[in-house]
Coordinates of C-alpha atoms in Angstrom, one line a residue:
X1 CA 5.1 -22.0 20.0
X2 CA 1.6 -20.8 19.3
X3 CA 0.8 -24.5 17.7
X4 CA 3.5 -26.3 19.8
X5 CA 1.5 -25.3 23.5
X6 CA -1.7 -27.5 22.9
X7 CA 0.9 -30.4 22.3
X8 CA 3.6 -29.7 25.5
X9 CA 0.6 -29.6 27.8
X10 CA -0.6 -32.6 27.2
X11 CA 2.2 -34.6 26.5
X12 CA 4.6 -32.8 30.0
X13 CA 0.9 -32.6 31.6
X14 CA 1.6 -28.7 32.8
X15 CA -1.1 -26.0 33.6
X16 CA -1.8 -22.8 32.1
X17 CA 0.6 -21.0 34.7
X18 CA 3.1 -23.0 33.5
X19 CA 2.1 -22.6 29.8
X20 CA 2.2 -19.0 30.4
X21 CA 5.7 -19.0 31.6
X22 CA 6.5 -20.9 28.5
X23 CA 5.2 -18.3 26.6
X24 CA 6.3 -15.3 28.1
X25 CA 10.0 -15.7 29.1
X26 CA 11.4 -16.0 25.6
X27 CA 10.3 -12.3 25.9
X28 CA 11.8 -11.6 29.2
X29 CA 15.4 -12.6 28.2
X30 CA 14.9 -10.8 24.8
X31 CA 14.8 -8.5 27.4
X32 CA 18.2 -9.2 28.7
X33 CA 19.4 -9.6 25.2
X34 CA 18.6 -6.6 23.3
X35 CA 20.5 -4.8 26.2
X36 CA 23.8 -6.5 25.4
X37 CA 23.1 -6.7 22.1
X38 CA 23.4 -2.3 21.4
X39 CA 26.6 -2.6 23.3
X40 CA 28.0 -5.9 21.2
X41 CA 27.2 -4.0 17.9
X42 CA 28.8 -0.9 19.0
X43 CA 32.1 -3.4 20.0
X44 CA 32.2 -6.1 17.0
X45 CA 29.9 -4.5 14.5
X46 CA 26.6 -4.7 13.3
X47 CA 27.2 -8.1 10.7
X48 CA 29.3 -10.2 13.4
X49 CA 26.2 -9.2 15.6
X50 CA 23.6 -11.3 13.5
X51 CA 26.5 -14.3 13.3
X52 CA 26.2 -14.2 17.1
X53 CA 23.0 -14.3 17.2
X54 CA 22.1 -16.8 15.1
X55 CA 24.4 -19.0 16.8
X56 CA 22.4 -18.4 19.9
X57 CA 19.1 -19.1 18.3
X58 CA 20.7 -22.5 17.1
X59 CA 21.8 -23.9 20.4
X60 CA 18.3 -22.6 21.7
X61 CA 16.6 -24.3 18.7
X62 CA 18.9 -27.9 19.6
X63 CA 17.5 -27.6 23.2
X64 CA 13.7 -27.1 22.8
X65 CA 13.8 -29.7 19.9
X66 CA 15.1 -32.3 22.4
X67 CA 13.6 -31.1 25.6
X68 CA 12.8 -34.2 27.4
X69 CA 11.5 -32.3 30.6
X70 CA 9.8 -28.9 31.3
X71 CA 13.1 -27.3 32.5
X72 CA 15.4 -28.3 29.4
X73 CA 12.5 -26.8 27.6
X74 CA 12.6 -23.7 29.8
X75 CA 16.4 -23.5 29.3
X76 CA 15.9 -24.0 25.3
X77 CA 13.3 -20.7 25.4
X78 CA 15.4 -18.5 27.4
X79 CA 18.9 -19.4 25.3
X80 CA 16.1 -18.5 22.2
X81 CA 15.3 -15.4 23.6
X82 CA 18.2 -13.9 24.4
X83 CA 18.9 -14.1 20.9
X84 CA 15.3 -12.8 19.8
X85 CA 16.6 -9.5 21.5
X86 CA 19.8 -9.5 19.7
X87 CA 18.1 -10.2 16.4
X88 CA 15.7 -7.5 17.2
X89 CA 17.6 -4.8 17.5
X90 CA 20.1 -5.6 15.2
X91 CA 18.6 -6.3 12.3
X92 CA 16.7 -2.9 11.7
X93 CA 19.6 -1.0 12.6
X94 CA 22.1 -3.0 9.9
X95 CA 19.3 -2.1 7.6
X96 CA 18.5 1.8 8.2
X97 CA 22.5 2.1 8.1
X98 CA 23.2 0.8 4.6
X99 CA 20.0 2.0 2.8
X100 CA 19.7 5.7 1.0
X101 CA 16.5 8.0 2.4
X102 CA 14.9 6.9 -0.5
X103 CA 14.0 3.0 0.2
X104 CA 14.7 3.3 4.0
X105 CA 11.5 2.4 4.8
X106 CA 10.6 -0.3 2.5
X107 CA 14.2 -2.1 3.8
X108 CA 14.2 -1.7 7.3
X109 CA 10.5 -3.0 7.1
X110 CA 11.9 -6.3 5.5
X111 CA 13.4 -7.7 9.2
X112 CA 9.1 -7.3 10.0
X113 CA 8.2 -8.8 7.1
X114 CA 10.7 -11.9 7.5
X115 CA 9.4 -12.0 11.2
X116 CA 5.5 -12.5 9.7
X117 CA 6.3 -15.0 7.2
X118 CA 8.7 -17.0 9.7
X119 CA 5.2 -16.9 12.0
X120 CA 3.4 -18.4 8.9
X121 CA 6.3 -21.0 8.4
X122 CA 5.9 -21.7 12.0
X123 CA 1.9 -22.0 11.6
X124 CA 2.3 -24.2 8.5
X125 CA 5.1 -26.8 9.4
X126 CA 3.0 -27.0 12.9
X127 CA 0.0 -28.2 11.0
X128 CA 2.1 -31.1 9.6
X129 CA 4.4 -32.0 12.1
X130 CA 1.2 -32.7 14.1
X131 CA 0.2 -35.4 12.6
X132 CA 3.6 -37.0 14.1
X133 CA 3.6 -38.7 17.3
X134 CA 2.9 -36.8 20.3
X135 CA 6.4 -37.0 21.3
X136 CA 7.6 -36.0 18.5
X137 CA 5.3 -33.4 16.8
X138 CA 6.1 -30.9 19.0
X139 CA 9.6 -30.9 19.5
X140 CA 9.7 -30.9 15.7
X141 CA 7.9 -27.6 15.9
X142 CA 10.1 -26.2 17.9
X143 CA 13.6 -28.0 16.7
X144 CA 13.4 -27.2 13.4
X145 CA 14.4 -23.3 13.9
X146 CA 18.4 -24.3 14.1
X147 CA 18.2 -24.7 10.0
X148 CA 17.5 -20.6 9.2
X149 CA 19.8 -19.7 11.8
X150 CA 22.2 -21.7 10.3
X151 CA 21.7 -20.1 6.7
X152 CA 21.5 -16.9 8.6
X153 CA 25.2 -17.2 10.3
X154 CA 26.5 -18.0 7.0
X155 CA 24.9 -15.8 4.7
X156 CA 25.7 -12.5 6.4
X157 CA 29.0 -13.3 6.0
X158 CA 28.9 -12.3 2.8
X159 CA 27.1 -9.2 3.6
X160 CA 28.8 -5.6 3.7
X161 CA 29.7 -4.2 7.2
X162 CA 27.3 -1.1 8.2
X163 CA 29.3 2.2 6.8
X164 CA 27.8 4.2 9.5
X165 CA 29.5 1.8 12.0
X166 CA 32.5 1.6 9.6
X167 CA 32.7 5.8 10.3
X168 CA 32.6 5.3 13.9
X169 CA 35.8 3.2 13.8
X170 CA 37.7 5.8 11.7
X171 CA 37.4 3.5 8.5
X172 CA 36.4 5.9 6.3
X173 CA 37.9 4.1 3.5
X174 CA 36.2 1.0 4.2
X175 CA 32.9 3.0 4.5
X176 CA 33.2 4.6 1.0
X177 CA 33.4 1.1 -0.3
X178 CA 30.3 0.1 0.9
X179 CA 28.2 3.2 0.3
X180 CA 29.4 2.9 -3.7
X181 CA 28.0 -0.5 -3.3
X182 CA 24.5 0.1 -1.7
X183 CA 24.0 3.8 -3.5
X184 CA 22.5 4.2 -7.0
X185 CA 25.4 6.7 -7.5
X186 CA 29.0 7.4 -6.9
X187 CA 27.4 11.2 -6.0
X188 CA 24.8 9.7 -3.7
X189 CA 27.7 7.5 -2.0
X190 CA 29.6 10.8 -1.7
X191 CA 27.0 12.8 0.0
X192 CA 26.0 10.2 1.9
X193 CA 29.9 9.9 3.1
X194 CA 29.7 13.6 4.4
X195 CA 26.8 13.5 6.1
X196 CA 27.6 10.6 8.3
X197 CA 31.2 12.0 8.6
X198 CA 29.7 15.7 9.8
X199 CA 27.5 13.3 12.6
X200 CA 30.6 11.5 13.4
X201 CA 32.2 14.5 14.3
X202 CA 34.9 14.2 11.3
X203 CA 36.0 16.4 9.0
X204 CA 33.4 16.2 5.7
X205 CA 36.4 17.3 4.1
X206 CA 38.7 14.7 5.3
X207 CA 39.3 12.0 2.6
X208 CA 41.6 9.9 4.8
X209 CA 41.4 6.3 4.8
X210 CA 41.7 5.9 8.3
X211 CA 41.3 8.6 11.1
X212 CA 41.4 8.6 15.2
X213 CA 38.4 9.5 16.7
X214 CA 38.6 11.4 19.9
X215 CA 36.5 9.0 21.6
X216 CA 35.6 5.5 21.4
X217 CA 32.5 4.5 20.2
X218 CA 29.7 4.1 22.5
X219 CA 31.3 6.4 25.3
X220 CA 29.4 8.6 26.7
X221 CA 26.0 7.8 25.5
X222 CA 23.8 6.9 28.3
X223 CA 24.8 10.0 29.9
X224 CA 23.4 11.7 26.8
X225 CA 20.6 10.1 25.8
X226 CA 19.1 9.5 29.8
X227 CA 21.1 11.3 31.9
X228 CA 21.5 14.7 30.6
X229 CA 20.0 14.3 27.2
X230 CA 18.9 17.5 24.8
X231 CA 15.4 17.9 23.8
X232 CA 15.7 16.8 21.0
X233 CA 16.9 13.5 22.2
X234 CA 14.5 13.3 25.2
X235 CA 11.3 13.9 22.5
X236 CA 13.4 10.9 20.2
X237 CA 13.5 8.4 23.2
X238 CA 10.0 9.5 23.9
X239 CA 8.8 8.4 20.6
X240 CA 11.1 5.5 20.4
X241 CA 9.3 3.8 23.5
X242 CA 5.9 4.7 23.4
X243 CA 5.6 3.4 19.9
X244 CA 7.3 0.2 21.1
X245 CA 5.3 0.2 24.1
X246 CA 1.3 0.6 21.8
X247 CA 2.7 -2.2 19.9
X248 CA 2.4 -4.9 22.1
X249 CA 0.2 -2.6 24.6
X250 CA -3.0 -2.9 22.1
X251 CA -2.9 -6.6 21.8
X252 CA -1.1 -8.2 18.9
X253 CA 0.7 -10.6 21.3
X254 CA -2.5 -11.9 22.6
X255 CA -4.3 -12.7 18.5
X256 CA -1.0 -14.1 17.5
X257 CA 0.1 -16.3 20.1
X258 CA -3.6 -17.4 21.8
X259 CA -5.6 -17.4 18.4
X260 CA -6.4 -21.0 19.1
X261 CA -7.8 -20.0 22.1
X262 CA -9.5 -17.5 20.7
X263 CA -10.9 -19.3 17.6
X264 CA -11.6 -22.2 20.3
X265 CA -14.0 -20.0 21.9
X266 CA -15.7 -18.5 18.9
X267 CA -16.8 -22.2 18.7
X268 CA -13.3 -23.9 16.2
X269 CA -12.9 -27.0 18.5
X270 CA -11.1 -29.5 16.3
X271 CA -7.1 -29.3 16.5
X272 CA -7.0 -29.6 12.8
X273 CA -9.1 -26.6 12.1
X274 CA -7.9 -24.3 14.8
X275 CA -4.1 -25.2 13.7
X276 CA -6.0 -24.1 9.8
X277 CA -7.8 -20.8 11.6
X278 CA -4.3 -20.1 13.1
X279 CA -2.3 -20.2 9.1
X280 CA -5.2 -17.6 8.4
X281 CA -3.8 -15.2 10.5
X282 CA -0.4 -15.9 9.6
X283 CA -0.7 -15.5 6.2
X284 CA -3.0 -12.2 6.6
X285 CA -0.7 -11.2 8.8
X286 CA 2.5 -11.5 6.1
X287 CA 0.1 -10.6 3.4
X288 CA -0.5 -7.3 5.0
X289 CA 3.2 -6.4 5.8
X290 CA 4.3 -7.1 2.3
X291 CA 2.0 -4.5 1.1
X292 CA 2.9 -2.0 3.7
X293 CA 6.4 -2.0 2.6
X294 CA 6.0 -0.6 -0.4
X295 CA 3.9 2.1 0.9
X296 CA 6.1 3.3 3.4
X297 CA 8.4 5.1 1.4
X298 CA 5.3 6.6 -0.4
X299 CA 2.3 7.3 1.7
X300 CA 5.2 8.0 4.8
X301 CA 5.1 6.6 8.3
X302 CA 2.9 8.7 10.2
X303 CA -0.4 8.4 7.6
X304 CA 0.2 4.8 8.1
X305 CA 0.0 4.8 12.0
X306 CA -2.6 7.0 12.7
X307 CA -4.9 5.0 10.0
X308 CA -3.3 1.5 11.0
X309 CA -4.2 2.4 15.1
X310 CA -7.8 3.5 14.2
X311 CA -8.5 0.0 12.3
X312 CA -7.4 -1.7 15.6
X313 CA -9.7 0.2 17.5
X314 CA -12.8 -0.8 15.7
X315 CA -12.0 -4.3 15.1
X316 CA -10.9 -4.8 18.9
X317 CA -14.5 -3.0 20.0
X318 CA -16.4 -5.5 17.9
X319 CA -13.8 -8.4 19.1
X320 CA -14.8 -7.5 22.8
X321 CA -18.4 -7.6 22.3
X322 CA -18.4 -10.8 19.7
X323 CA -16.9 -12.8 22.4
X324 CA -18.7 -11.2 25.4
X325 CA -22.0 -12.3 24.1
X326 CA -20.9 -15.8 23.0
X327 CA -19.8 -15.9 26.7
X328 CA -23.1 -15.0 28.0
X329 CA -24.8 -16.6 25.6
X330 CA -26.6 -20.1 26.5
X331 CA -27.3 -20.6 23.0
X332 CA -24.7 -20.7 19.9
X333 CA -24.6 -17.7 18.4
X334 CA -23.8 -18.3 14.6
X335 CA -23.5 -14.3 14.1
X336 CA -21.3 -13.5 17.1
X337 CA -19.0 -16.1 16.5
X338 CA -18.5 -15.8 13.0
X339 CA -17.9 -11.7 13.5
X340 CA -15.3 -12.7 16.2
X341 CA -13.2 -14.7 13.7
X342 CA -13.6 -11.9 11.2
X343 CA -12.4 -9.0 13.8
X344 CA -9.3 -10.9 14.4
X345 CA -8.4 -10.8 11.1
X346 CA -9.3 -7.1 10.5
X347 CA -7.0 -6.5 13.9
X348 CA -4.7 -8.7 11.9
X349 CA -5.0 -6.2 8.5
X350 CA -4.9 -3.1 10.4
X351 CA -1.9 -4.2 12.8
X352 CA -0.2 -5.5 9.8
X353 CA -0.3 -2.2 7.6
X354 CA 1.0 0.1 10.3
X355 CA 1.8 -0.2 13.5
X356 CA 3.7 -3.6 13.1
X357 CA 6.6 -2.9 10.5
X358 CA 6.7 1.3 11.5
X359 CA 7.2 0.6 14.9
X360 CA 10.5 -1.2 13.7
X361 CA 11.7 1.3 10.8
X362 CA 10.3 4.4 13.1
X363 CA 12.4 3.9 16.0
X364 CA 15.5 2.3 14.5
X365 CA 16.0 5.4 11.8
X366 CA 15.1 8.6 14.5
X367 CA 18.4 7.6 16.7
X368 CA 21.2 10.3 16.2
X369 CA 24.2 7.9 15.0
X370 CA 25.7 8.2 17.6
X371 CA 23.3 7.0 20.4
X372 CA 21.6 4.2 17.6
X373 CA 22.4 1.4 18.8
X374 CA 22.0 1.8 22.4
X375 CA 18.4 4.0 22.0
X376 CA 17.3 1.0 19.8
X377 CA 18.6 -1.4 22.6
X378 CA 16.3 0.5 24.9
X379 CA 13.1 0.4 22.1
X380 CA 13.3 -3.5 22.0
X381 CA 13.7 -3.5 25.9
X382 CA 10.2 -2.0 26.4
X383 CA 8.9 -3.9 23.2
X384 CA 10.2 -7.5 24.9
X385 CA 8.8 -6.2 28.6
X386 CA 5.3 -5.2 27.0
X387 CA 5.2 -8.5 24.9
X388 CA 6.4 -10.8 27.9
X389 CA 3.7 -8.9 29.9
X390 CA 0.6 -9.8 27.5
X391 CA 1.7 -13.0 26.7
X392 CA 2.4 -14.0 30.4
X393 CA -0.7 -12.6 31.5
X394 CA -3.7 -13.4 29.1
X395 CA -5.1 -16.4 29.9
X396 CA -5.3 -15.0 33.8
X397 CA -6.4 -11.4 32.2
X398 CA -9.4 -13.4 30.4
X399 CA -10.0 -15.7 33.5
X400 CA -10.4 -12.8 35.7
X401 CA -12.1 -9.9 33.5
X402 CA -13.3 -12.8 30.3
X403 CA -11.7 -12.7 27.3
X404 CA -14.6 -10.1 25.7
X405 CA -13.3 -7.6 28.6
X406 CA -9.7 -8.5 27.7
X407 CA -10.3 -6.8 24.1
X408 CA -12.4 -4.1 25.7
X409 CA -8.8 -3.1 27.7
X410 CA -6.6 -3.6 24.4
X411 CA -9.0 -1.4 22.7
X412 CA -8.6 1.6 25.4
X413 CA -5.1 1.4 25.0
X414 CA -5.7 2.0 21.0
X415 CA -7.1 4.8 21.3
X416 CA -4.3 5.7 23.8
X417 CA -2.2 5.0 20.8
X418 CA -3.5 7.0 18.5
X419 CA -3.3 10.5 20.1
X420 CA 0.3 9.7 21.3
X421 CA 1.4 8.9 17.5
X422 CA -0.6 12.3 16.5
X423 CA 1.1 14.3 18.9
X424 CA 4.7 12.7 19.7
X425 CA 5.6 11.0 16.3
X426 CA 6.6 13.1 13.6
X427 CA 6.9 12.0 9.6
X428 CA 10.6 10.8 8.7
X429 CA 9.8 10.0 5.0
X430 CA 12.6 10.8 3.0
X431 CA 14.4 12.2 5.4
X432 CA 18.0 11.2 5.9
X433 CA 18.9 9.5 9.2
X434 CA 21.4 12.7 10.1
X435 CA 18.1 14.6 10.0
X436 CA 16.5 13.2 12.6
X437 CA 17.5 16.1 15.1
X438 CA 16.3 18.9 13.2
X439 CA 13.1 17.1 12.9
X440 CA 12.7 16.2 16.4
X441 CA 13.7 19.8 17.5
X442 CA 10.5 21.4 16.2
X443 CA 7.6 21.8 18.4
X444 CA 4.5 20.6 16.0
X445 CA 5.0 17.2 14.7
X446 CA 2.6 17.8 12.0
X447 CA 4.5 20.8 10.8
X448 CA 7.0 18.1 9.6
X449 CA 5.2 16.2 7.4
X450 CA 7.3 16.1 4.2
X451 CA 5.8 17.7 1.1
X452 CA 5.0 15.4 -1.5
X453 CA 8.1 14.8 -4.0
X454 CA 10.9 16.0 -1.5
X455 CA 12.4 13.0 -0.5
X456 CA 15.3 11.5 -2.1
X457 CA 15.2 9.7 -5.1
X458 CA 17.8 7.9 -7.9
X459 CA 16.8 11.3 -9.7
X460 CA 17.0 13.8 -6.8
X461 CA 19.8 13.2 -4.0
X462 CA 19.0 15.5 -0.7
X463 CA 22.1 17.3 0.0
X464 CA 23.6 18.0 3.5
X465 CA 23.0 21.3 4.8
X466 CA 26.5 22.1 4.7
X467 CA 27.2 21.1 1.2
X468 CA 23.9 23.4 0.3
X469 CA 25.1 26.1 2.3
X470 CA 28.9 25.8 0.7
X471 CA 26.9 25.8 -2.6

């Protein structure tokens, strides 16, 4: 869309209200759809989740590639949307459930990572497809999305079912099957097995191929994650939405999806080189992820934000001031705009090392099992509100307090970020996901960090308490 929007205005003649909107409600009914999507998961399962949402991005995809008026293209976004919010949700939570402690971060960063370089795709086939037609350039941009959702429906297919979810259902024999397939050992598979069988409220000892649960899955959780939750909980939903909240709240909406704008006013004006500026920060942007999966399960999350979030704040502080004085400039100032266009890529680095894939693995693994789905529902709900909110209100944001003042705000709300992840987000490296309560029940989240060499490995498996206890 990024690319698409200096095409659609010109050729539908709309104005930047309208453009706005364009923008902004794919995020609004991501909104809608991550809602439905935590109880859908919790009903049909996590893998017949992704099929449905893939078939909604393709019938969203078909729309917005035809689109021969502003409303079909409106109707197009919001079908697209409401499957960004199921794919949102979904796909971090299919991949905390079926990975060990050990690599939990590095796979449930992947959906972020996939994200970025679908972004670059984007950038890249925009490039070409605008040297098509008007007419057709743009719808081309936008059409072409049906094909991975397409080889998305298909391939999960032959994907395992989550064997958390599996558990939930009483299918314990189905679930053992899986975890011997995605654990390095039968004895990891089997601890593994107990541990989500002691959160399910089952017997560890029960080796039953099918048992009744009391209740159904999904009863009773909103009362006990909002209503009456514990403290533990409350402190988990805090984290859950504030880091969901700083993502989008610092300004990573605003680079990504106005960066020609941007790059326009740090003096790029030729459509060519702005759609060239714009691959920069896709690839940077994928670049960046790509190595910060790989240090997640190593350096751990927290590390990660607190250094990612102080990055942003310096290269949004520099960002602000670069444009304000091109903006009050009456002469071009080489310097200014050349350190603009290098701010928004070191925003880009610093985004891209930290806060952009944790705040995915963070608040998808900290969920008891119980309340996952629904608590991650919740997550991508703020994420989508907070995105739809930047996106829909830059351009009047800039207009009415200039762009330099825009990235003056976005770098308050850093530093915002940075003493809420210091105080509210504890380290969950190597920690299994049945952990998460212990950890969130202690009152210093520093006190948690976990001591180099503890977490799980193929060469170390982190018993449950019980089994150490037994033992």
């Amino acid at each position: 869309m990024s690319g698409a929007m200096i095409f659609i205005k010109e050729d539908l003649k709309i104005n930047d209200i309208q453009v706005e909107v364009l923008a902004g409600i794919l995020n609004l009914c991501a909104l809608v759809g991550s809602g439905a999507a935590g109880r859908t998961s919790d009903w049909i399962g996590r893998r017949y989740t992704i099929v449905l949402a893939s078939a909604i991005f393709l019938v969203g995809a078909v729309l917005m590639g035809y689109a021969p008026t502003y409303a079909i293209l409106m109707t197009g976004r919001c079908i697209a949307g409401f499957g960004v919010g199921f794919a949102l949700l979904i796909a971090p939570v299919y991949s905390a459930e079926i990975s060990s402690p050990s690599t939990r971060g590095f796979l449930t960063s992947l959906p972020e990572l996939c994200i970025s370089l679908g972004i670059l795709l984007g950038y890249i086939s925009n490039y070409f497809f605008a040297k098509l037609s008007l007419k057709l350039g743009w719808r081309m941009m936008l059409g072409v999305a049906g094909i991975p959702s397409l080889a998305l429906g298909f391939g999960i297919l032959k994907m395992p079912e989550s064997p958390r979810w599996l558990v939930m259902q009483g299918r314990l024999g189905e679930a053992k099957k899986v975890l011997l397939r995605v654990s390095n050992t039968k004895e990891e598979a089997e601890y593994r097995l107990q541990d989500i069988k002691i959160a399910a409220g089952i017997n560890e000892f029960c080796n039953d191929d099918i048992v009744k649960l009391p209740k159904k899955t999904g009863q009773g959780v909103w009362k006990e994650l909002i209503l009456r939750p514990s403290p533990s909980v409350r402190w988990i939903l805090l984290a859950a939405l504030g880091i969901h909240f700083f993502e989008h709240a610092t300004g990573i909406e605003a680079v990504v999806l106005y960066s020609p704008r941007i790059f326009k006013k740090a003096g790029v004006t030729s459509k060519n080189k702005l759609l060239l500026a714009t691959v920069g920060v896709g690839l940077t942007k994928t670049l960046c992820i790509l190595v910060a999966t790989f240090m997640l399960d190593k350096v751990g999350r927290r590390r990660l934000l607190l250094t990612s979030t102080g990055g942003m704040m310096v290269a949004l502080t520099i960002l602000g001031f670069s444009l304000t004085m091109v903006e009050h400039s009456t002469e071009k100032l080489v310097w200014a705009l050349s350190l603009s266009i290098v701010a928004t890529y070191t925003f880009v680095v610093f985004f891209s090392i930290g806060l952009g894939p944790i705040t995915w693995v963070y608040s998808c693994e900290i969920f008891p099992l119980k309340l996952r789905a629904q608590g991650a529902s919740l997550g991508v709900a703020m994420n989508r509100l907070m995105n739809a909110t930047v996106s829909m209100s830059f351009l009047s944001l800039s207009k009415a307090i200039t762009i330099g003042g825009s990235f003056f705000l976005f770098a308050g709300m850093s530093v915002l970020a940075w003493f809420f992840f210091y105080f509210c987000c504890p380290e969950t490296k190597g920690r299994s996901l049945e952990e998460m309560e212990i950890i969130f029940s202690r009152k210093s989240p520093n006190s948690m960090d976990v001591v180099e060499g503890s977490s799980s490995s193929v060469d170390h498996i982190e018993l449950p308490n019980s089994v150490v206890l037994a033992r």
